[in-house]
Amino acid sequence: MPTEERLLGFSNRWYPEAIRTAHSLALPSGTSVRIIDPVVFIATKLEAFSQRGNNDPIGSRDIEDVISVVDGRPDLPKDFQSAAASVQSFIRQALTILITTVGFRNAVLGYLPHSPTAQQRYTTIMQRFQTITQEHQ
């Protein structure tokens, strides 16, 4: 994937880091694909939201993707601690602002299907966001 704005028509400062930290995964067919690191993926999505999200987390597919990764990766807070300091700092700052944005909690609730476990999943997702935004010494 190219990372230059002149080739893509848009830019994202985290694309070079995404390429650098991607890892290979062998599919059952034997084909090997490169997978972006989940923490860097979140950084790319938060950067995209800052550029095109109009401060509307409810209507943003970028925020939906962030919520999906946070929901689907129980080890994400641990993964976060292994990320580059610049990535951690960016995500921490962006999420600290985002989770206080009007509509963010509704965006998380809107992501979840209506089910008996939705409230527990919501609580778990919000706890993961809180854990990520807290600086660990």
Short mmCIF file of C-alpha atoms in Angstrom, two decimals:
data_model
loop_
_atom_site.label_atom_id
_atom_site.label_comp_id
_atom_site.label_asym_id
_atom_site.label_seq_id
_atom_site.Cartn_x
_atom_site.Cartn_y
_atom_site.Cartn_z
CA MET A 1 0.00 0.00 0.00
CA PRO A 2 1.37 3.42 -0.84
CA THR A 3 1.59 5.89 2.03
CA GLU A 4 2.08 9.12 0.11
CA GLU A 5 -0.69 11.70 -0.18
CA ARG A 6 0.11 12.42 -3.83
CA LEU A 7 -0.66 8.77 -4.68
CA LEU A 8 -3.66 8.24 -2.41
CA GLY A 9 -5.31 11.66 -2.62
CA PHE A 10 -5.33 11.86 1.19
CA SER A 11 -2.84 11.35 3.95
CA ASN A 12 -2.58 9.78 7.35
CA ARG A 13 0.54 10.21 9.44
CA TRP A 14 0.20 6.66 10.82
CA TYR A 15 0.32 4.81 7.48
CA PRO A 16 4.13 4.44 7.50
CA GLU A 17 3.93 3.01 11.04
CA ALA A 18 1.15 0.68 9.90
CA ILE A 19 3.34 -0.67 7.11
CA ARG A 20 6.38 -0.92 9.39
CA THR A 21 4.58 -2.86 12.15
CA ALA A 22 2.34 -5.09 9.99
CA HIS A 23 2.84 -8.81 10.36
CA SER A 24 2.27 -11.73 7.98
CA LEU A 25 -0.53 -14.19 8.49
CA ALA A 26 -0.86 -17.45 6.56
CA LEU A 27 -4.41 -18.21 5.46
CA PRO A 28 -5.67 -21.81 5.30
CA SER A 29 -5.25 -21.63 1.51
CA GLY A 30 -1.55 -20.98 1.99
CA THR A 31 -1.78 -17.37 0.88
CA SER A 32 0.11 -14.96 3.11
CA VAL A 33 -1.41 -11.56 3.90
CA ARG A 34 -0.04 -8.61 5.85
CA ILE A 35 -2.12 -7.59 8.88
CA ILE A 36 -1.96 -4.14 10.42
CA ASP A 37 -1.20 -3.99 14.14
CA PRO A 38 -4.52 -3.33 15.95
CA VAL A 39 -3.15 -0.44 18.00
CA VAL A 40 -1.74 1.28 14.92
CA PHE A 41 -5.04 0.59 13.13
CA ILE A 42 -6.81 2.52 15.89
CA ALA A 43 -4.33 5.38 15.43
CA THR A 44 -5.10 5.50 11.68
CA LYS A 45 -8.83 5.55 12.40
CA LEU A 46 -8.58 8.29 15.03
CA GLU A 47 -6.46 10.37 12.63
CA ALA A 48 -9.05 9.84 9.87
CA PHE A 49 -11.86 10.83 12.26
CA SER A 50 -10.02 14.04 13.13
CA GLN A 51 -9.84 14.89 9.42
CA ARG A 52 -13.29 13.84 8.21
CA GLY A 53 -15.43 12.97 11.21
CA ASN A 54 -17.01 16.40 11.75
CA ASN A 55 -16.82 15.70 15.49
CA ASP A 56 -19.75 13.29 15.05
CA PRO A 57 -18.87 9.92 16.59
CA ILE A 58 -22.37 8.55 16.01
CA GLY A 59 -22.17 8.92 12.22
CA SER A 60 -18.51 8.00 11.83
CA ARG A 61 -17.45 4.69 10.32
CA ASP A 62 -13.95 5.38 11.64
CA ILE A 63 -15.25 5.46 15.22
CA GLU A 64 -17.37 2.38 14.53
CA ASP A 65 -14.15 0.60 13.48
CA VAL A 66 -12.37 1.76 16.66
CA ILE A 67 -15.24 0.52 18.82
CA SER A 68 -15.25 -2.80 16.95
CA VAL A 69 -11.54 -3.37 17.62
CA VAL A 70 -11.84 -2.36 21.28
CA ASP A 71 -14.83 -4.69 21.64
CA GLY A 72 -13.25 -7.61 19.82
CA ARG A 73 -9.76 -7.60 21.35
CA PRO A 74 -9.76 -8.37 25.08
CA ASP A 75 -5.95 -8.02 25.11
CA LEU A 76 -6.00 -4.56 23.50
CA PRO A 77 -4.93 -2.70 26.67
CA LYS A 78 -1.91 -5.05 26.88
CA ASP A 79 -1.21 -4.62 23.15
CA PHE A 80 -1.40 -0.86 23.69
CA GLN A 81 1.43 -0.98 26.23
CA SER A 82 3.68 -2.61 23.61
CA ALA A 83 3.06 0.07 20.96
CA ALA A 84 5.50 2.85 20.14
CA ALA A 85 5.40 5.76 22.59
CA SER A 86 4.30 8.16 19.83
CA VAL A 87 1.34 5.92 18.95
CA GLN A 88 0.38 5.53 22.62
CA SER A 89 0.54 9.27 23.20
CA PHE A 90 -1.55 10.09 20.13
CA ILE A 91 -4.23 7.50 20.94
CA ARG A 92 -4.33 8.48 24.59
CA GLN A 93 -4.84 12.16 23.73
CA ALA A 94 -7.39 11.49 20.98
CA LEU A 95 -9.43 9.06 23.09
CA THR A 96 -9.36 11.31 26.15
CA ILE A 97 -11.08 13.97 24.06
CA LEU A 98 -13.33 11.54 22.19
CA ILE A 99 -14.80 9.74 25.19
CA THR A 100 -16.02 13.08 26.57
CA THR A 101 -17.56 14.11 23.24
CA VAL A 102 -21.32 14.43 23.15
CA GLY A 103 -22.60 11.33 21.45
CA PHE A 104 -19.65 9.02 22.03
CA ARG A 105 -21.44 6.83 24.57
CA ASN A 106 -24.41 6.66 22.21
CA ALA A 107 -22.03 5.65 19.40
CA VAL A 108 -20.82 2.74 21.54
CA LEU A 109 -24.39 1.75 22.41
CA GLY A 110 -25.42 2.07 18.75
CA TYR A 111 -22.61 -0.26 17.71
CA LEU A 112 -23.93 -3.04 19.95
CA PRO A 113 -26.81 -5.24 18.82
CA HIS A 114 -29.82 -5.31 21.11
CA SER A 115 -29.27 -8.34 23.30
CA PRO A 116 -29.30 -9.38 26.95
CA THR A 117 -25.51 -8.97 27.06
CA ALA A 118 -25.38 -5.50 25.46
CA GLN A 119 -25.10 -3.62 28.75
CA GLN A 120 -22.24 -5.82 29.95
CA ARG A 121 -20.43 -5.43 26.63
CA TYR A 122 -20.94 -1.66 26.81
CA THR A 123 -19.41 -1.59 30.30
CA THR A 124 -16.46 -3.73 29.16
CA ILE A 125 -15.82 -1.55 26.10
CA MET A 126 -15.92 1.65 28.16
CA GLN A 127 -13.55 0.10 30.74
CA ARG A 128 -11.09 -0.74 27.95
CA PHE A 129 -11.25 2.84 26.66
CA GLN A 130 -10.61 4.11 30.20
CA THR A 131 -7.67 1.74 30.66
CA ILE A 132 -6.09 2.88 27.40
CA THR A 133 -6.45 6.57 28.26
CA GLN A 134 -4.71 6.17 31.62
CA GLU A 135 -0.96 6.61 31.56
CA HIS A 136 0.98 3.76 33.09
CA GLN A 137 4.35 4.47 34.62
#
